[in-house]
Coordinates of C-alpha atoms in Angstrom, one line a residue:
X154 CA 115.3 89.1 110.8
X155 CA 113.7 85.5 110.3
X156 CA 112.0 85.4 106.8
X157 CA 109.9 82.6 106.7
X158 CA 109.7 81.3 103.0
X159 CA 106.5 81.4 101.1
X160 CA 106.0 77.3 100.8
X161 CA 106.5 76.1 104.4
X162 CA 104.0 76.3 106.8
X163 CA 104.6 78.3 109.9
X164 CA 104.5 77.4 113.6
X165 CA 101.6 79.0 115.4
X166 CA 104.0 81.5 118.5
X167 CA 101.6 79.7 121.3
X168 CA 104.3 79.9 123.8
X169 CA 104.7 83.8 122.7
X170 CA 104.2 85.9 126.5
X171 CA 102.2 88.4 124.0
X172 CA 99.5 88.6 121.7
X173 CA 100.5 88.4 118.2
X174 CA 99.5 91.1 115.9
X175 CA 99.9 90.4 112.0
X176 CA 100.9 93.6 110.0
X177 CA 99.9 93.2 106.3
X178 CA 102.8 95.5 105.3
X179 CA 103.6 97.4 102.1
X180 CA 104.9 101.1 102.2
X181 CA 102.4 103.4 103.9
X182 CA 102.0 105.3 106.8
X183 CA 103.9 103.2 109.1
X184 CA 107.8 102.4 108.8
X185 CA 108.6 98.8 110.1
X186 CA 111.1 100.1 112.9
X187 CA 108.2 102.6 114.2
X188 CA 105.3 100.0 114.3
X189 CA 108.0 97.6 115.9
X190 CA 109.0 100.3 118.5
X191 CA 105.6 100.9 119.1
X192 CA 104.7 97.6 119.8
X193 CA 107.3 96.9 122.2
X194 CA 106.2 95.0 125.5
X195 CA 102.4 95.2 123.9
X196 CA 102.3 92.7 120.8
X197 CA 104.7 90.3 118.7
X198 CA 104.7 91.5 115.4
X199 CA 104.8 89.3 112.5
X200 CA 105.3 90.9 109.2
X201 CA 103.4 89.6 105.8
X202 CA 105.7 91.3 103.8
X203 CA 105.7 91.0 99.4
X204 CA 109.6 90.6 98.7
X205 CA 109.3 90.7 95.3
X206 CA 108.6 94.5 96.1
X207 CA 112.0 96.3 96.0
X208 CA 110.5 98.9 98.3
X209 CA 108.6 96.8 100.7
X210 CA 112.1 94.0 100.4
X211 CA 114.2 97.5 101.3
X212 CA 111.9 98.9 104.4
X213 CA 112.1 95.0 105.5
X214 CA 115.4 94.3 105.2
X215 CA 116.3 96.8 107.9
X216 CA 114.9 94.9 110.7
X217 CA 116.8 93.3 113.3
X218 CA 117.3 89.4 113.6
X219 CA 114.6 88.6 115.8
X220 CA 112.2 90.2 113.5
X221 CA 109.3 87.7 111.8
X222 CA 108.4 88.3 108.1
X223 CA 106.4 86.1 106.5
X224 CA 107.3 86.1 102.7
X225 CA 104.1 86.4 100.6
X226 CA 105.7 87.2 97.3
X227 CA 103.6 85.0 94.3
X228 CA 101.1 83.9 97.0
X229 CA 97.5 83.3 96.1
X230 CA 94.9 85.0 98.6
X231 CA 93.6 81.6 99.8
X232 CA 97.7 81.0 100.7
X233 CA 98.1 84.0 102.2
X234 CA 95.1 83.7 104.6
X235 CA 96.4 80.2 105.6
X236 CA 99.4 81.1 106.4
X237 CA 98.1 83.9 108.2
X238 CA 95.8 81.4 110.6
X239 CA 99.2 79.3 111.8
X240 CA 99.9 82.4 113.7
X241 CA 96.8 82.5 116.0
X242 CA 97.1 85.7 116.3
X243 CA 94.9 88.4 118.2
X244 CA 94.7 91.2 115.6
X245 CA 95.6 92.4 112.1
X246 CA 96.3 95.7 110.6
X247 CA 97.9 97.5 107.4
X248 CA 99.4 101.2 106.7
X249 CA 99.1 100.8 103.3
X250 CA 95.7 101.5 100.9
X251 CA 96.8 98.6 98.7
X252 CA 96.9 96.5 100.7
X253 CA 93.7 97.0 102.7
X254 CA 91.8 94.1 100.6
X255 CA 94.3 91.4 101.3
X256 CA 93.8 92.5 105.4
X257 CA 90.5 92.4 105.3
X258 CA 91.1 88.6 103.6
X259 CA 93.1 88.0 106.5
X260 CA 90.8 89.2 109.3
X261 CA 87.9 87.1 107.7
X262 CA 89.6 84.1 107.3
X263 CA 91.0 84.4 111.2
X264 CA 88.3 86.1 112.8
X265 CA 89.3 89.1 113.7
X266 CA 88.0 92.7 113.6
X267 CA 88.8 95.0 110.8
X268 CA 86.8 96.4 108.1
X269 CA 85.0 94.1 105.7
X270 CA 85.1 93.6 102.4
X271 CA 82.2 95.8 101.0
X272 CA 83.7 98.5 103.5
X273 CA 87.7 98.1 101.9
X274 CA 85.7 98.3 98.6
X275 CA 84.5 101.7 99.1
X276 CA 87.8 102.6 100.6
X277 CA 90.4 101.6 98.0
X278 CA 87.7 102.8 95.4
X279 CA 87.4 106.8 94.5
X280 CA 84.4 106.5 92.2
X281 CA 82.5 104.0 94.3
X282 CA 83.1 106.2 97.9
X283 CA 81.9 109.0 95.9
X284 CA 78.5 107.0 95.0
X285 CA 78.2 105.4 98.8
X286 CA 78.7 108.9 100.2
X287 CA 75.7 110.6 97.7
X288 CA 73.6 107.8 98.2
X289 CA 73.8 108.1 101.8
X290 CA 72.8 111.7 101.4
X291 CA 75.6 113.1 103.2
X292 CA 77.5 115.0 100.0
X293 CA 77.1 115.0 96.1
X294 CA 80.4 115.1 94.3
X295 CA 79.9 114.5 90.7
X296 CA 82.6 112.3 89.5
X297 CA 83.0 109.6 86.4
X298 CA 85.4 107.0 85.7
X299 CA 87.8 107.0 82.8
X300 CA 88.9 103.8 81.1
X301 CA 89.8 105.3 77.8
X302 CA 89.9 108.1 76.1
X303 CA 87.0 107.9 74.5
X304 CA 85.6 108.5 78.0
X305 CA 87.5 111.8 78.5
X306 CA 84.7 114.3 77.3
X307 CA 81.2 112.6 78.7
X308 CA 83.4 112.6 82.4
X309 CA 84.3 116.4 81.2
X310 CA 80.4 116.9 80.1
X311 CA 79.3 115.6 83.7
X312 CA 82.0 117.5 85.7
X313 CA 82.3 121.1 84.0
X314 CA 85.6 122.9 84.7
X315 CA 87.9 122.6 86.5
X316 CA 88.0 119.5 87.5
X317 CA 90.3 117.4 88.7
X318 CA 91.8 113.6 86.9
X319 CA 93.6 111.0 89.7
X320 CA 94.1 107.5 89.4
X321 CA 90.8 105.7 90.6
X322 CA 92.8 103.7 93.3
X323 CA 95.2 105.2 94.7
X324 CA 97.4 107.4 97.2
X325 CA 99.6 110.2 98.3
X326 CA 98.6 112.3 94.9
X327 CA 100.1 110.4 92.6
X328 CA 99.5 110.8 89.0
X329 CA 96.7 113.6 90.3
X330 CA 95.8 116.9 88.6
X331 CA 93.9 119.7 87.8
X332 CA 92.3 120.6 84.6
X333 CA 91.2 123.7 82.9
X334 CA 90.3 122.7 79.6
X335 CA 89.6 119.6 77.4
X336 CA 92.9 119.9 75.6
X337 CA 94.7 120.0 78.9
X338 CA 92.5 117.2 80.1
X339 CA 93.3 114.7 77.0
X340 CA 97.6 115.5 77.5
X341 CA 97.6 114.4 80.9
X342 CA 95.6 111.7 80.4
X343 CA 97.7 110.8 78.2
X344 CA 101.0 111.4 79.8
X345 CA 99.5 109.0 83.2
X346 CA 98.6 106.2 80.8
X347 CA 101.0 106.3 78.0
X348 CA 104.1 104.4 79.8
X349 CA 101.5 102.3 82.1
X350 CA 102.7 98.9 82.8
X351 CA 99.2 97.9 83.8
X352 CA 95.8 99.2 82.5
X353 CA 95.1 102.2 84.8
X354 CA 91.2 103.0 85.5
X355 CA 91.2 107.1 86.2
X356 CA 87.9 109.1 87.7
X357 CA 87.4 112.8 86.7
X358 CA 85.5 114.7 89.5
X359 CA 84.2 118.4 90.2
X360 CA 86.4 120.4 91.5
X361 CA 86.1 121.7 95.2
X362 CA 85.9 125.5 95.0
X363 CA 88.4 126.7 98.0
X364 CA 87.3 129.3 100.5
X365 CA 90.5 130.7 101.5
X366 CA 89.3 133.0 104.0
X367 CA 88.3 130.4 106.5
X368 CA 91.5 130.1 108.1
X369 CA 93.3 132.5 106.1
X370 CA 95.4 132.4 103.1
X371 CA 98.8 131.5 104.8
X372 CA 97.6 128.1 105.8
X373 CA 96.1 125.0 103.8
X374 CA 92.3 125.2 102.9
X375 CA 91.4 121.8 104.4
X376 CA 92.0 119.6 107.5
X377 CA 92.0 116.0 108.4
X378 CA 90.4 114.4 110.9
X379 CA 92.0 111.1 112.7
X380 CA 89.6 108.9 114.7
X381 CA 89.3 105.7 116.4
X382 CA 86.0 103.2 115.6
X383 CA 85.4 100.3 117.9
X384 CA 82.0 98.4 117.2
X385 CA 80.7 101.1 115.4
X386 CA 81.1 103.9 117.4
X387 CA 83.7 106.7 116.2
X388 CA 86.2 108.5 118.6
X389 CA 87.4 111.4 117.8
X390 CA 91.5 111.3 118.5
X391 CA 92.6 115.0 116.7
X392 CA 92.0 117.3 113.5
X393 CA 95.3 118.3 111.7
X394 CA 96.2 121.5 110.1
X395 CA 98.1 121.8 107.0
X396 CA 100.1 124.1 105.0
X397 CA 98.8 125.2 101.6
X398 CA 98.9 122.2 98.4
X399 CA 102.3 122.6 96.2
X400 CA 101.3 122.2 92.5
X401 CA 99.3 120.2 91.3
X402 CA 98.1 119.0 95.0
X403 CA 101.3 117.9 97.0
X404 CA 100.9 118.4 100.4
X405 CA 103.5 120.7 101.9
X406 CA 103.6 120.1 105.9
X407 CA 101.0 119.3 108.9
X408 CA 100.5 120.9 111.8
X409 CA 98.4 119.7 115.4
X410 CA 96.5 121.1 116.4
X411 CA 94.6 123.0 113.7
X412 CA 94.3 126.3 113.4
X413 CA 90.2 126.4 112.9
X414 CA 87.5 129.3 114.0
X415 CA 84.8 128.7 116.9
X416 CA 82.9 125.7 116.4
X417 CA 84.5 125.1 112.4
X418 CA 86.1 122.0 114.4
X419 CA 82.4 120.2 115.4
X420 CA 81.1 120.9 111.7
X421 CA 84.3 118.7 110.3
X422 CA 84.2 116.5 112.6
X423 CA 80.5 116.1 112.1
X424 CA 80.9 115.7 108.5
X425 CA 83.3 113.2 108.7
X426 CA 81.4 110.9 111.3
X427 CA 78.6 111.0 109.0
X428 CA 80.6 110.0 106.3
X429 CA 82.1 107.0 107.9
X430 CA 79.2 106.1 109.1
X431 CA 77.6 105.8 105.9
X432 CA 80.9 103.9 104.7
X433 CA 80.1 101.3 107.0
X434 CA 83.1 101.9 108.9
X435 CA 83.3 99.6 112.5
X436 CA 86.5 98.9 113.2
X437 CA 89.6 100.8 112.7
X438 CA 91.8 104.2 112.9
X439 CA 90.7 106.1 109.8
X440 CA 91.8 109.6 108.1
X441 CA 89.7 111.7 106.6
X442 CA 90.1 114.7 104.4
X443 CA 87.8 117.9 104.5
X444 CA 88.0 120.9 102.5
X445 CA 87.0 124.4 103.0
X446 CA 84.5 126.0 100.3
X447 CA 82.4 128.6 99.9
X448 CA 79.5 125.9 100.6
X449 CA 80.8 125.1 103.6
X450 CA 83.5 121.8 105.0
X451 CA 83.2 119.3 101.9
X452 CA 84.5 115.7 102.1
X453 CA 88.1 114.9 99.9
X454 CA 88.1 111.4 100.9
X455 CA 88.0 108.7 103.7
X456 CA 90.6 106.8 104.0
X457 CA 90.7 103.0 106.3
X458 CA 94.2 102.9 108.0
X459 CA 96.6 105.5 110.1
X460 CA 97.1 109.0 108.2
X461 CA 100.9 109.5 107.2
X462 CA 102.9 111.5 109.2
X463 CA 100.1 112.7 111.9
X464 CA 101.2 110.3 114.6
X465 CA 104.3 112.1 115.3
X466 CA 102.4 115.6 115.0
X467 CA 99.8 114.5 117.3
X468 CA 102.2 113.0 119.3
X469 CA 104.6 115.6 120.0
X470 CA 101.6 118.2 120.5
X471 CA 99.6 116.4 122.7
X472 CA 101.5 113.3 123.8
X473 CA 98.6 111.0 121.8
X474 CA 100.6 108.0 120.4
X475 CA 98.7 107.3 117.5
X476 CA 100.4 104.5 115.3
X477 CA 100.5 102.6 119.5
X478 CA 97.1 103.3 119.4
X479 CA 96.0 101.9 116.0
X480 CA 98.2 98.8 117.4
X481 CA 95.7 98.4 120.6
X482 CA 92.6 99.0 118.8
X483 CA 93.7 95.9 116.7
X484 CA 94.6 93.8 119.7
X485 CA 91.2 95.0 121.3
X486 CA 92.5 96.7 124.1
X487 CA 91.3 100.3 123.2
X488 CA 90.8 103.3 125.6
X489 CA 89.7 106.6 123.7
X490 CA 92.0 109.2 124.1
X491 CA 90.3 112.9 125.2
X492 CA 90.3 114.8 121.4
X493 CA 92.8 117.0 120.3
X494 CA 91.1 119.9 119.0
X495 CA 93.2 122.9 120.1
X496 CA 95.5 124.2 122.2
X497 CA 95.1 124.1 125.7
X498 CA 96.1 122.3 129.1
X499 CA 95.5 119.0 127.3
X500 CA 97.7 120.3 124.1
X501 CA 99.9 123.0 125.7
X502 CA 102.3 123.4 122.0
X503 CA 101.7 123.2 118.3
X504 CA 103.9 120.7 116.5
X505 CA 104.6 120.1 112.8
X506 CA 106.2 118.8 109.8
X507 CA 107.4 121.0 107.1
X508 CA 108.0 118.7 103.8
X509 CA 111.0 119.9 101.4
X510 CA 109.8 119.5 98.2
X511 CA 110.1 121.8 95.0
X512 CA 107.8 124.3 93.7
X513 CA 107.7 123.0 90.5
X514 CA 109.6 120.1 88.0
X515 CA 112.2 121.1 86.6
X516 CA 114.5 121.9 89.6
X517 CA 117.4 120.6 91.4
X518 CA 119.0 121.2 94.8
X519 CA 121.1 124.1 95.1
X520 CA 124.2 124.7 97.0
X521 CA 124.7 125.7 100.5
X522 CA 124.9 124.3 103.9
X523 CA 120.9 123.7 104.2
X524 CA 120.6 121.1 106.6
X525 CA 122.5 123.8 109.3
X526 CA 120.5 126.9 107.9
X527 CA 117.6 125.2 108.5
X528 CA 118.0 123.9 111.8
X529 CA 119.1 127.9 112.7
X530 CA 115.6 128.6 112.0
X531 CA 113.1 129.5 115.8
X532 CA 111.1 126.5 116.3
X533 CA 112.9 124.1 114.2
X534 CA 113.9 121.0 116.2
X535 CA 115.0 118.8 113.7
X536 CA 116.2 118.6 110.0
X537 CA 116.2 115.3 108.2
X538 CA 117.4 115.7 104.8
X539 CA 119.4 113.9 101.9
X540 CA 120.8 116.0 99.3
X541 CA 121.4 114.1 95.9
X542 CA 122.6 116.8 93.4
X543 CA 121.1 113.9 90.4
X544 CA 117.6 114.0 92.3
X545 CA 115.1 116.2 89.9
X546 CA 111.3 117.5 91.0
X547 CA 108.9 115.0 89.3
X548 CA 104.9 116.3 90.6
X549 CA 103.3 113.4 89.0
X550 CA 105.3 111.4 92.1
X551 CA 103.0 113.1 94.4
X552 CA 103.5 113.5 98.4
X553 CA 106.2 111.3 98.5
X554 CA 108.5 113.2 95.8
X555 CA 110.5 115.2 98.4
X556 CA 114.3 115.3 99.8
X557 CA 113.0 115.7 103.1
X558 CA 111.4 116.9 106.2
X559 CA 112.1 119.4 109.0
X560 CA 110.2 118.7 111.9
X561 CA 109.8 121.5 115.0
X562 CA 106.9 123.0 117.6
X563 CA 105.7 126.5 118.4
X564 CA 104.6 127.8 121.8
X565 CA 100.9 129.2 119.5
X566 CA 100.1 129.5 115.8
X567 CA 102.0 133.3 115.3
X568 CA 105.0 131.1 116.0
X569 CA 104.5 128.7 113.8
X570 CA 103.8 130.8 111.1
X571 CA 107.0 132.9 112.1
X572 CA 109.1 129.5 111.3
X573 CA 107.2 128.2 108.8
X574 CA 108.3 131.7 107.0
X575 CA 112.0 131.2 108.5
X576 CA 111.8 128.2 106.5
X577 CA 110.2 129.1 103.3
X578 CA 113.1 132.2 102.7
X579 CA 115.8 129.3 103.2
X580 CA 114.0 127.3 100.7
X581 CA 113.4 129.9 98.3
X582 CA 117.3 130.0 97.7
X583 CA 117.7 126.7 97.9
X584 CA 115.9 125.1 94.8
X585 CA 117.9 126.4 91.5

């Protein structure tokens, strides 16, 4: 791995065979190793990588010796951009919400397509999506910010109960909650802010009623959908299943491709493509979120970079490399992929990811050879686990608290739910 160090100026790759992509990188939805297996014989990737982040330094550190990664630890954004124009490079792209505004810096400053800034705005920011989307007229979702608490009960006034309290900026459901009273609403407000190192701006919003019977009570009330947008115009690539939310909302597992009634699939897909368009979205893979209520698909939340975990669903299901994908729509060399909708000659399997994460705080891993019980399990293909008998649940960690993921494919959805059941009895003996 050559890191080049933050006060030198790099040397533009002009004799590179291949166009050079810059990844903004941070940890996301991408791992280094994948994006750089992806991007094998299509793009030389050059890494702007912070490694004063211990978690960013770690993912980084892994690469192999001919790897570039730009240092951009203590860099200013006017640095960063320069630095970023010595590579002449043909695209830039980011897995990571964070990170979105410092890509979108990039792209201005080197001319290249990606969402602007007013667009990454509305992106990284929960209150003011929620305000584009309703002034758009395409859904009204009542929801206030929360500096202090003194703002706690006009946000509760405005929002009724329940409702639910998550960090204004932010991802994987971290520090995120529901609420059923004021009381309850002023202790976890209080236990996310307490300890903060940094002031932390929360939103309260209305919570979104689920209508279980949709797609039934076994799997997740909501869906995402993943699509391509070049110039404007919005490809559909796939919509994802899930398995139902672990408390408060961890996501459990995704499946492709979703389990959804006749024509429920053109109504979210609709949705969302009115959303993004009323996001400004032009350029870009994007994931968004739709719930099922009793009024019908709502919008969760748009998000401006690759979902997590969905390109290896999507891919295993339907052969659709989506992370290779989001690579060539930010080289420009883009062909739409036909939609992944259901299960047919185009999709002939269902795949998914089953997340091992507790049911609650509180719990430990418990004995036994799980690794080889679960791969035992019909339809499991793979098991990738570590078992650390000091790890301990913590659900304010969100998606990413977990000790790891089994991954596997069904021949139709009475399958899967066969193995996902295989693997919930395992797991019900597991955690102690």
């Amino acid at each position: 791995m050559t890191v080049q160090p933050s006060d030198t100026r790099p040397q533009s790759p002009a004799a590179a065979p291949l166009p050079v992509l810059l990844v903004v990188y941070g940890r996301g939805s991408a791992t280094p190793r994948g994006i750089l297996g992806a991007a094998r014989r299509l793009c030389t990737v050059v890494f702007l990588g912070d490694l004063g982040d211990p978690k960013a330094a770690a993912d980084l550190a892994g690469l192999p010796k001919s790897a570039t990664v730009v240092d951009t630890a203590g860099l200013t954004e006017e640095q960063l951009v320069e630095r970023a124009a010595g590579f002449g490079a043909s695209g830039v792209i980011t897995f990571s919400d964070h990170l979105l505004r410092s890509a979108a810096a990039v792209a201005e400053r080197c001319g290249l397509p990606f969402h602007d800034r007013a667009t990454v705005e509305v992106l990284v920011d929960k209150f003011q999506q929620r305000a584009a989307l309703a002034a758009a007229g395409v859904q009204s979702t009542v929801c206030r910010t929360v500096r202090s608490a003194a703002d706690l009960a006009p946000a509760l006034a405005a929002t009724g109960l329940p409702a639910v309290l998550k960090p204004r900026s932010g991802a994987g459901s971290v520090d995120t909650c529901l609420v059923r009273s004021s009381d309850e609403l002023a202790d976890r407000y209080a236990e996310f802010t307490t300890d903060a190192t940094t002031p932390a701006v929360f939103v309260l919003e209305e919570y979104l009623v689920s209508d279980p019977t949709v797609v039934g009570e076994f799997w997740g009330d909501y869906v995402s959908i993943e699509s391509a947008v070049k110039d404007g115009e919005i490809h559909t690539v796939a919509v994802t299943g899930k398995l139902p939310l672990a408390h408060p909302f961890r996501e459990t597992g995704y499946f492709t491709p979703a389990l959804l009634p006749d024509g429920l699939a053109e109504q979210v897909v609709a949705l969302e493509r009115s959303a993004l368009r009323a996001l400004g979205i032009r350029e870009g893979v994007t994931h968004t979120e739709i719930k099922f209520t009793p009024d019908g698909p709502r919008l969760i939340e748009v998000n401006g970079r690759l979902g997590g975990h969905v390109s290896d669903v999507l891919k295993r299901s339907a052969g659709t490399d989506l992370l290779l994908l989001a690579l060539r729509l930010a080289l420009g060399d883009f062909t739409p992929p036909a939609p992944v909708l259901a299960l047919g000659a185009a999709c002939p399997a269902v795949a998914f990811q089953y997340f091992l994460s507790p049911p609650a705080d509180g719990l430990a891993p418990g004995g036994g050879e799980l690794i080889d019980d679960l791969q035992a399990v019909p339809g499991v293909d793979l098991v990738d686990a570590r078992i650390d008998p000091t790890w301990r649940a913590n659900w304010r960690a969100g998606t990413e608290w977990l000790i790891g993921t089994v991954y596997g494919s069904a021949a139709g959805y009475a399958e899967l739910r066969t193995t996902v059941e295989g693997i919930h009895r395992r797991m019900d003996t597991f955690w102690s």
